[in-house]
PDB file of C-alpha atoms and ligand atoms in Angstrom:
ATOM      1  CA  MET E  19     142.225  84.910 -54.191  1.00  0.00           C
ATOM      2  CA  ALA E  20     139.222  85.521 -51.940  1.00  0.00           C
ATOM      3  CA  LYS E  21     136.500  87.562 -53.617  1.00  0.00           C
ATOM      4  CA  ALA E  22     136.056  91.021 -52.036  1.00  0.00           C
ATOM      5  CA  ALA E  23     132.823  91.208 -50.035  1.00  0.00           C
ATOM      6  CA  LYS E  24     130.047  93.050 -51.858  1.00  0.00           C
ATOM      7  CA  LYS E  25     129.432  96.514 -50.451  1.00  0.00           C
ATOM      8  CA  ILE E  26     126.084  96.415 -48.725  1.00  0.00           C
ATOM      9  CA  ILE E  27     123.813  98.933 -47.003  1.00  0.00           C
ATOM     10  CA  ILE E  28     123.848  98.801 -43.209  1.00  0.00           C
ATOM     11  CA  THR E  29     121.086 100.576 -41.302  1.00  0.00           C
ATOM     12  CA  VAL E  30     121.366 101.617 -37.658  1.00  0.00           C
ATOM     13  CA  ASP E  31     118.117 102.835 -36.102  1.00  0.00           C
ATOM     14  CA  GLY E  32     117.129 103.446 -32.523  1.00  0.00           C
ATOM     15  CA  TYR E  33     116.309 105.902 -29.787  1.00  0.00           C
ATOM     16  CA  SER E  34     118.216 109.138 -29.424  1.00  0.00           C
ATOM     17  CA  SER E  35     121.524 109.109 -27.552  1.00  0.00           C
ATOM     18  CA  CYS E  36     121.963 105.346 -27.716  1.00  0.00           C
ATOM     19  CA  GLY E  37     125.394 105.806 -29.208  1.00  0.00           C
ATOM     20  CA  LYS E  38     124.137 105.145 -32.741  1.00  0.00           C
ATOM     21  CA  SER E  39     126.479 107.566 -34.434  1.00  0.00           C
ATOM     22  CA  THR E  40     129.559 106.412 -32.496  1.00  0.00           C
ATOM     23  CA  PHE E  41     128.760 102.816 -33.369  1.00  0.00           C
ATOM     24  CA  ALA E  42     127.808 103.550 -36.988  1.00  0.00           C
ATOM     25  CA  LYS E  43     131.002 105.564 -37.514  1.00  0.00           C
ATOM     26  CA  ALA E  44     133.114 102.768 -36.049  1.00  0.00           C
ATOM     27  CA  ILE E  45     131.626 100.163 -38.363  1.00  0.00           C
ATOM     28  CA  ALA E  46     131.927 102.471 -41.375  1.00  0.00           C
ATOM     29  CA  ARG E  47     135.600 103.017 -40.556  1.00  0.00           C
ATOM     30  CA  GLU E  48     136.206  99.299 -40.132  1.00  0.00           C
ATOM     31  CA  LEU E  49     134.575  98.382 -43.442  1.00  0.00           C
ATOM     32  CA  GLY E  50     135.769 101.433 -45.401  1.00  0.00           C
ATOM     33  CA  TYR E  51     132.141 102.487 -45.899  1.00  0.00           C
ATOM     34  CA  ILE E  52     130.617 105.961 -46.011  1.00  0.00           C
ATOM     35  CA  TYR E  53     128.824 107.050 -42.839  1.00  0.00           C
ATOM     36  CA  ILE E  54     125.627 109.094 -43.236  1.00  0.00           C
ATOM     37  CA  ASP E  55     123.969 110.774 -40.260  1.00  0.00           C
ATOM     38  CA  SER E  56     120.329 111.167 -41.311  1.00  0.00           C
ATOM     39  CA  GLY E  57     119.507 112.944 -38.033  1.00  0.00           C
ATOM     40  CA  ALA E  58     121.894 115.724 -39.084  1.00  0.00           C
ATOM     41  CA  MET E  59     119.659 116.282 -42.127  1.00  0.00           C
ATOM     42  CA  TYR E  60     116.530 116.737 -39.966  1.00  0.00           C
ATOM     43  CA  ARG E  61     118.567 118.978 -37.697  1.00  0.00           C
ATOM     44  CA  ALA E  62     119.729 121.078 -40.686  1.00  0.00           C
ATOM     45  CA  VAL E  63     116.127 121.641 -41.815  1.00  0.00           C
ATOM     46  CA  THR E  64     115.254 122.574 -38.219  1.00  0.00           C
ATOM     47  CA  LEU E  65     118.092 125.101 -38.034  1.00  0.00           C
ATOM     48  CA  PHE E  66     116.910 126.635 -41.293  1.00  0.00           C
ATOM     49  CA  ALA E  67     113.330 126.830 -39.947  1.00  0.00           C
ATOM     50  CA  LEU E  68     114.501 128.389 -36.657  1.00  0.00           C
ATOM     51  CA  ARG E  69     116.473 131.040 -38.505  1.00  0.00           C
ATOM     52  CA  ARG E  70     113.413 131.892 -40.585  1.00  0.00           C
ATOM     53  CA  GLY E  71     111.175 132.021 -37.513  1.00  0.00           C
ATOM     54  CA  LEU E  72     109.244 128.980 -38.747  1.00  0.00           C
ATOM     55  CA  ALA E  73     109.892 126.880 -35.640  1.00  0.00           C
ATOM     56  CA  GLY E  74     110.313 127.560 -31.945  1.00  0.00           C
ATOM     57  CA  GLY E  75     109.118 126.413 -28.549  1.00  0.00           C
ATOM     58  CA  GLY E  76     108.827 122.853 -29.820  1.00  0.00           C
ATOM     59  CA  VAL E  77     106.298 123.879 -32.470  1.00  0.00           C
ATOM     60  CA  ALA E  78     106.825 123.929 -36.236  1.00  0.00           C
ATOM     61  CA  ASP E  79     104.930 125.968 -38.832  1.00  0.00           C
ATOM     62  CA  GLU E  80     104.212 123.160 -41.279  1.00  0.00           C
ATOM     63  CA  LYS E  81     102.949 125.290 -44.167  1.00  0.00           C
ATOM     64  CA  GLY E  82     105.775 127.792 -43.811  1.00  0.00           C
ATOM     65  CA  ILE E  83     108.422 125.094 -43.698  1.00  0.00           C
ATOM     66  CA  LEU E  84     107.025 123.232 -46.699  1.00  0.00           C
ATOM     67  CA  ALA E  85     107.139 126.466 -48.672  1.00  0.00           C
ATOM     68  CA  VAL E  86     110.881 126.890 -48.023  1.00  0.00           C
ATOM     69  CA  VAL E  87     111.951 123.230 -48.411  1.00  0.00           C
ATOM     70  CA  PRO E  88     113.009 123.834 -52.059  1.00  0.00           C
ATOM     71  CA  GLU E  89     115.443 126.508 -50.816  1.00  0.00           C
ATOM     72  CA  ILE E  90     117.254 124.039 -48.581  1.00  0.00           C
ATOM     73  CA  SER E  91     120.326 122.220 -49.802  1.00  0.00           C
ATOM     74  CA  ILE E  92     121.997 119.750 -47.450  1.00  0.00           C
ATOM     75  CA  THR E  93     125.341 118.232 -48.293  1.00  0.00           C
ATOM     76  CA  PHE E  94     128.075 116.341 -46.499  1.00  0.00           C
ATOM     77  CA  ARG E  95     131.748 117.003 -47.066  1.00  0.00           C
ATOM     78  CA  HIS E  96     134.523 114.709 -46.012  1.00  0.00           C
ATOM     79  CA  ASP E  97     136.614 116.040 -43.107  1.00  0.00           C
ATOM     80  CA  PRO E  98     140.146 114.735 -43.730  1.00  0.00           C
ATOM     81  CA  GLU E  99     141.007 115.171 -40.038  1.00  0.00           C
ATOM     82  CA  THR E 100     138.261 112.945 -38.626  1.00  0.00           C
ATOM     83  CA  GLY E 101     137.646 110.908 -41.765  1.00  0.00           C
ATOM     84  CA  PHE E 102     133.905 111.551 -41.398  1.00  0.00           C
ATOM     85  CA  PRO E 103     131.413 113.735 -43.222  1.00  0.00           C
ATOM     86  CA  VAL E 104     130.563 117.219 -41.941  1.00  0.00           C
ATOM     87  CA  THR E 105     127.106 118.736 -42.525  1.00  0.00           C
ATOM     88  CA  TYR E 106     126.581 121.799 -44.724  1.00  0.00           C
ATOM     89  CA  LEU E 107     123.416 123.822 -45.154  1.00  0.00           C
ATOM     90  CA  ASN E 108     123.356 125.886 -48.348  1.00  0.00           C
ATOM     91  CA  GLY E 109     127.146 125.840 -48.398  1.00  0.00           C
ATOM     92  CA  GLU E 110     127.576 126.817 -44.724  1.00  0.00           C
ATOM     93  CA  MET E 111     129.210 124.426 -42.275  1.00  0.00           C
ATOM     94  CA  ILE E 112     126.642 123.899 -39.511  1.00  0.00           C
ATOM     95  CA  GLU E 113     127.953 120.847 -37.676  1.00  0.00           C
ATOM     96  CA  ARG E 114     128.130 122.673 -34.363  1.00  0.00           C
ATOM     97  CA  GLU E 115     124.888 124.694 -34.589  1.00  0.00           C
ATOM     98  CA  ILE E 116     122.783 121.631 -35.327  1.00  0.00           C
ATOM     99  CA  ARG E 117     123.783 120.064 -31.976  1.00  0.00           C
ATOM    100  CA  ASP E 118     122.531 123.088 -29.997  1.00  0.00           C
ATOM    101  CA  ARG E 119     119.702 122.785 -27.477  1.00  0.00           C
ATOM    102  CA  GLN E 120     117.373 124.949 -29.571  1.00  0.00           C
ATOM    103  CA  VAL E 121     117.706 122.592 -32.521  1.00  0.00           C
ATOM    104  CA  SER E 122     117.315 119.515 -30.280  1.00  0.00           C
ATOM    105  CA  ASP E 123     114.153 120.972 -28.749  1.00  0.00           C
ATOM    106  CA  ASN E 124     112.512 121.615 -32.132  1.00  0.00           C
ATOM    107  CA  VAL E 125     113.781 118.830 -34.370  1.00  0.00           C
ATOM    108  CA  SER E 126     111.075 116.316 -33.465  1.00  0.00           C
ATOM    109  CA  ALA E 127     108.340 118.796 -34.412  1.00  0.00           C
ATOM    110  CA  VAL E 128     110.011 119.487 -37.765  1.00  0.00           C
ATOM    111  CA  SER E 129     110.581 115.799 -38.454  1.00  0.00           C
ATOM    112  CA  THR E 130     106.873 114.968 -38.098  1.00  0.00           C
ATOM    113  CA  ILE E 131     106.155 116.954 -41.297  1.00  0.00           C
ATOM    114  CA  ALA E 132     105.465 114.453 -44.085  1.00  0.00           C
ATOM    115  CA  GLY E 133     106.759 116.743 -46.855  1.00  0.00           C
ATOM    116  CA  VAL E 134     110.058 117.245 -45.042  1.00  0.00           C
ATOM    117  CA  ARG E 135     110.433 113.486 -44.588  1.00  0.00           C
ATOM    118  CA  ALA E 136     109.619 112.766 -48.231  1.00  0.00           C
ATOM    119  CA  ARG E 137     112.351 115.150 -49.406  1.00  0.00           C
ATOM    120  CA  LEU E 138     114.966 113.847 -46.976  1.00  0.00           C
ATOM    121  CA  VAL E 139     114.150 110.194 -47.677  1.00  0.00           C
ATOM    122  CA  GLU E 140     114.660 110.904 -51.387  1.00  0.00           C
ATOM    123  CA  LEU E 141     118.074 112.448 -50.666  1.00  0.00           C
ATOM    124  CA  GLN E 142     119.031 109.587 -48.335  1.00  0.00           C
ATOM    125  CA  ARG E 143     118.147 106.970 -50.955  1.00  0.00           C
ATOM    126  CA  ALA E 144     120.273 108.765 -53.529  1.00  0.00           C
ATOM    127  CA  MET E 145     123.200 108.909 -51.087  1.00  0.00           C
ATOM    128  CA  GLY E 146     123.023 105.186 -50.354  1.00  0.00           C
ATOM    129  CA  ALA E 147     122.204 103.963 -53.844  1.00  0.00           C
ATOM    130  CA  GLY E 148     125.648 102.543 -54.570  1.00  0.00           C
ATOM    131  CA  GLY E 149     125.935 100.562 -51.319  1.00  0.00           C
ATOM    132  CA  GLY E 150     128.987 100.700 -49.068  1.00  0.00           C
ATOM    133  CA  VAL E 151     127.040 102.916 -46.702  1.00  0.00           C
ATOM    134  CA  VAL E 152     126.218 102.903 -42.997  1.00  0.00           C
ATOM    135  CA  MET E 153     123.249 105.190 -42.326  1.00  0.00           C
ATOM    136  CA  ASP E 154     121.853 105.877 -38.885  1.00  0.00           C
ATOM    137  CA  GLY E 155     118.484 107.344 -37.923  1.00  0.00           C
ATOM    138  CA  ARG E 156     114.974 106.318 -36.953  1.00  0.00           C
ATOM    139  CA  ASP E 157     113.368 104.954 -40.127  1.00  0.00           C
ATOM    140  CA  ILE E 158     116.350 103.843 -42.178  1.00  0.00           C
ATOM    141  CA  GLY E 159     115.653 100.102 -41.958  1.00  0.00           C
ATOM    142  CA  THR E 160     111.871 100.485 -42.131  1.00  0.00           C
ATOM    143  CA  VAL E 161     111.322 103.217 -44.741  1.00  0.00           C
ATOM    144  CA  VAL E 162     114.504 104.462 -46.407  1.00  0.00           C
ATOM    145  CA  PHE E 163     116.139 101.086 -47.121  1.00  0.00           C
ATOM    146  CA  PRO E 164     113.591  98.353 -46.297  1.00  0.00           C
ATOM    147  CA  ASP E 165     115.673  95.867 -48.331  1.00  0.00           C
ATOM    148  CA  ALA E 166     118.986  96.600 -46.610  1.00  0.00           C
ATOM    149  CA  LYS E 167     121.074  93.496 -46.060  1.00  0.00           C
ATOM    150  CA  LEU E 168     121.960  94.284 -42.456  1.00  0.00           C
ATOM    151  CA  LYS E 169     119.716  96.196 -40.054  1.00  0.00           C
ATOM    152  CA  ILE E 170     120.572  97.014 -36.473  1.00  0.00           C
ATOM    153  CA  PHE E 171     118.183  98.461 -33.905  1.00  0.00           C
ATOM    154  CA  MET E 172     119.942 100.066 -30.960  1.00  0.00           C
ATOM    155  CA  THR E 173     118.640 100.679 -27.515  1.00  0.00           C
ATOM    156  CA  ALA E 174     119.957 101.510 -24.017  1.00  0.00           C
ATOM    157  CA  SER E 175     118.374 102.469 -20.708  1.00  0.00           C
ATOM    158  CA  PRO E 176     117.100 106.099 -20.455  1.00  0.00           C
ATOM    159  CA  GLU E 177     119.533 106.853 -17.597  1.00  0.00           C
ATOM    160  CA  VAL E 178     122.533 105.638 -19.569  1.00  0.00           C
ATOM    161  CA  ARG E 179     121.397 107.606 -22.606  1.00  0.00           C
ATOM    162  CA  ALA E 180     120.917 110.862 -20.666  1.00  0.00           C
ATOM    163  CA  GLN E 181     124.312 110.488 -19.047  1.00  0.00           C
ATOM    164  CA  ARG E 182     125.991 109.920 -22.429  1.00  0.00           C
ATOM    165  CA  ARG E 183     124.281 112.893 -24.027  1.00  0.00           C
ATOM    166  CA  TYR E 184     125.179 115.091 -21.067  1.00  0.00           C
ATOM    167  CA  LEU E 185     128.848 114.111 -21.264  1.00  0.00           C
ATOM    168  CA  GLU E 186     128.843 114.623 -25.030  1.00  0.00           C
ATOM    169  CA  LEU E 187     127.486 118.175 -24.683  1.00  0.00           C
ATOM    170  CA  MET E 188     129.946 118.999 -21.892  1.00  0.00           C
ATOM    171  CA  SER E 189     132.868 117.680 -23.925  1.00  0.00           C
ATOM    172  CA  LYS E 190     131.869 120.019 -26.747  1.00  0.00           C
ATOM    173  CA  GLY E 191     131.784 122.936 -24.332  1.00  0.00           C
ATOM    174  CA  LEU E 192     128.013 123.310 -24.748  1.00  0.00           C
ATOM    175  CA  PRO E 193     125.945 124.246 -21.682  1.00  0.00           C
ATOM    176  CA  ALA E 194     124.123 121.197 -20.312  1.00  0.00           C
ATOM    177  CA  ASP E 195     121.910 120.236 -17.403  1.00  0.00           C
ATOM    178  CA  LEU E 196     121.291 116.549 -16.749  1.00  0.00           C
ATOM    179  CA  GLU E 197     117.617 117.000 -15.800  1.00  0.00           C
ATOM    180  CA  ALA E 198     116.928 119.010 -18.978  1.00  0.00           C
ATOM    181  CA  VAL E 199     118.766 116.435 -21.094  1.00  0.00           C
ATOM    182  CA  MET E 200     116.644 113.675 -19.540  1.00  0.00           C
ATOM    183  CA  ARG E 201     113.432 115.589 -20.321  1.00  0.00           C
ATOM    184  CA  ASN E 202     114.527 116.295 -23.896  1.00  0.00           C
ATOM    185  CA  ILE E 203     115.350 112.617 -24.478  1.00  0.00           C
ATOM    186  CA  SER E 204     112.031 111.305 -23.160  1.00  0.00           C
ATOM    187  CA  GLU E 205     110.054 113.947 -25.046  1.00  0.00           C
ATOM    188  CA  ARG E 206     111.882 113.075 -28.280  1.00  0.00           C
ATOM    189  CA  ASP E 207     111.276 109.347 -27.681  1.00  0.00           C
ATOM    190  CA  ARG E 208     107.604 110.057 -27.247  1.00  0.00           C
ATOM    191  CA  ILE E 209     107.272 112.183 -30.390  1.00  0.00           C
ATOM    192  CA  ASP E 210     109.567 109.990 -32.523  1.00  0.00           C
ATOM    193  CA  SER E 211     107.698 106.789 -31.702  1.00  0.00           C
ATOM    194  CA  THR E 212     104.132 108.119 -31.807  1.00  0.00           C
ATOM    195  CA  ARG E 213     104.243 110.355 -34.898  1.00  0.00           C
ATOM    196  CA  GLU E 214     102.003 109.369 -37.798  1.00  0.00           C
ATOM    197  CA  VAL E 215     104.617 109.357 -40.535  1.00  0.00           C
ATOM    198  CA  SER E 216     107.458 106.828 -40.243  1.00  0.00           C
ATOM    199  CA  PRO E 217     107.433 106.440 -36.461  1.00  0.00           C
ATOM    200  CA  LEU E 218     110.496 104.966 -34.819  1.00  0.00           C
ATOM    201  CA  ARG E 219     110.017 101.223 -34.709  1.00  0.00           C
ATOM    202  CA  GLN E 220     112.167  98.181 -35.013  1.00  0.00           C
ATOM    203  CA  ALA E 221     112.114  96.598 -38.485  1.00  0.00           C
ATOM    204  CA  ASP E 222     110.966  92.957 -38.317  1.00  0.00           C
ATOM    205  CA  ASP E 223     114.307  91.811 -39.687  1.00  0.00           C
ATOM    206  CA  ALA E 224     116.498  94.084 -37.540  1.00  0.00           C
ATOM    207  CA  VAL E 225     118.896  92.712 -34.941  1.00  0.00           C
ATOM    208  CA  VAL E 226     118.667  94.413 -31.526  1.00  0.00           C
ATOM    209  CA  LEU E 227     121.749  95.779 -29.833  1.00  0.00           C
ATOM    210  CA  ASP E 228     121.195  96.920 -26.230  1.00  0.00           C
ATOM    211  CA  ASN E 229     124.473  98.587 -25.356  1.00  0.00           C
ATOM    212  CA  SER E 230     123.583  99.805 -21.828  1.00  0.00           C
ATOM    213  CA  ASP E 231     126.391  97.720 -20.360  1.00  0.00           C
ATOM    214  CA  MET E 232     128.681  97.358 -23.356  1.00  0.00           C
ATOM    215  CA  THR E 233     131.923  99.144 -24.153  1.00  0.00           C
ATOM    216  CA  PRO E 234     132.551 100.358 -27.719  1.00  0.00           C
ATOM    217  CA  GLY E 235     135.027  97.486 -28.102  1.00  0.00           C
ATOM    218  CA  GLU E 236     132.426  94.906 -27.047  1.00  0.00           C
ATOM    219  CA  GLN E 237     129.964  96.367 -29.516  1.00  0.00           C
ATOM    220  CA  MET E 238     132.489  95.936 -32.303  1.00  0.00           C
ATOM    221  CA  VAL E 239     133.085  92.288 -31.368  1.00  0.00           C
ATOM    222  CA  TRP E 240     129.301  91.797 -31.480  1.00  0.00           C
ATOM    223  CA  PHE E 241     129.107  93.542 -34.864  1.00  0.00           C
ATOM    224  CA  ARG E 242     131.939  91.569 -36.494  1.00  0.00           C
ATOM    225  CA  GLU E 243     130.217  88.295 -35.676  1.00  0.00           C
ATOM    226  CA  LEU E 244     126.926  89.526 -37.077  1.00  0.00           C
ATOM    227  CA  TYR E 245     128.505  90.955 -40.241  1.00  0.00           C
ATOM    228  CA  LYS E 246     130.476  87.792 -40.948  1.00  0.00           C
ATOM    229  CA  LYS E 247     127.365  85.684 -40.585  1.00  0.00           C
ATOM    230  CA  ARG E 248     125.287  87.948 -42.826  1.00  0.00           C
ATOM    231  CA  ILE E 249     127.928  88.151 -45.558  1.00  0.00           C
ATOM    232  CA  ASN E 250     128.414  84.373 -45.514  1.00  0.00           C
ATOM    233  CA  GLU E 251     124.664  83.885 -45.962  1.00  0.00           C
ATOM    234  CA  GLY E 252     125.256  85.325 -49.456  1.00  0.00           C
TER     235      GLY E 252
HETATM  236  O1   DC O 311     119.800 111.159 -34.434  1.00  0.00           O
HETATM  237  P1   DC O 311     119.486 112.543 -33.916  1.00  0.00           P
HETATM  238  O2   DC O 311     119.145 112.570 -32.447  1.00  0.00           O
HETATM  239  O3   DC O 311     120.521 113.545 -34.275  1.00  0.00           O
HETATM  240  O4   DC O 311     118.149 112.949 -34.695  1.00  0.00           O
HETATM  241  C1   DC O 311     117.533 114.186 -34.475  1.00  0.00           C
HETATM  242  C2   DC O 311     116.040 114.072 -34.686  1.00  0.00           C
HETATM  243  O5   DC O 311     115.742 113.857 -36.053  1.00  0.00           O
HETATM  244  C3   DC O 311     115.333 112.978 -33.905  1.00  0.00           C
HETATM  245  O6   DC O 311     114.754 113.469 -32.715  1.00  0.00           O
HETATM  246  C4   DC O 311     114.258 112.488 -34.834  1.00  0.00           C
HETATM  247  C5   DC O 311     114.665 112.966 -36.201  1.00  0.00           C
HETATM  248  N1   DC O 311     115.043 111.898 -37.115  1.00  0.00           N
HETATM  249  C6   DC O 311     114.053 111.281 -37.819  1.00  0.00           C
HETATM  250  O7   DC O 311     112.880 111.592 -37.626  1.00  0.00           O
HETATM  251  N2   DC O 311     114.364 110.336 -38.745  1.00  0.00           N
HETATM  252  C7   DC O 311     115.641 109.992 -38.953  1.00  0.00           C
HETATM  253  N3   DC O 311     115.928 109.069 -39.877  1.00  0.00           N
HETATM  254  C8   DC O 311     116.670 110.600 -38.208  1.00  0.00           C
HETATM  255  C9   DC O 311     116.346 111.540 -37.279  1.00  0.00           C
END
């Protein structure tokens, strides 16, 4: 009988609105792995900070946020309907709130805080320790799991990304304006890739997936080839 493939860690990093979570969820489903959305964790901390008046207008109160980090508990619970984890902040389901504009506009400022990153990286490592995990984010292949067996770096043109994000917001019934979405995406790119701590960058051993002109099905064909090759390498 063929030996079952060892459960590895797969990292999916890249710019915002590249379709990372759609892709990461699809590969997790295919392999029977757990999907972890690390961006949701930064968004949860941002929501907490907004509620406490410690962030706003794209600015974060670093000292204030660091003081409340110990009060923040982020967990994921399996949603039997979708088969994917849903984000909870101190026991409250916040999946919808963390996708709001206000959170999107402040999350980059909150995620530049080294103490916030250190805490979330620690949690992310614990969540992925057993393998069998697909985690998406910005620094998963470079900082969180530098030894991951399979690293993917996703990219797509800014126009395609803005259009996707816009459609995603509309489909969730959230108010959206294409121009504002475009501005938010380029501002987040700028902050995410120029911040001092763990900036967004491609890991040397990551494989690039530019999905500007690819359907989800084509991306899966691409992934299966890559996965097979990597697993066969031993
Ligand atoms: O993936 P996302 O757009 O939901 O992520 C929201 C923000 O969180 C993003 O602008 C940058 C930050 N982030 C990060 O700094 N590191 C990660 N591993 C994931 C997200």
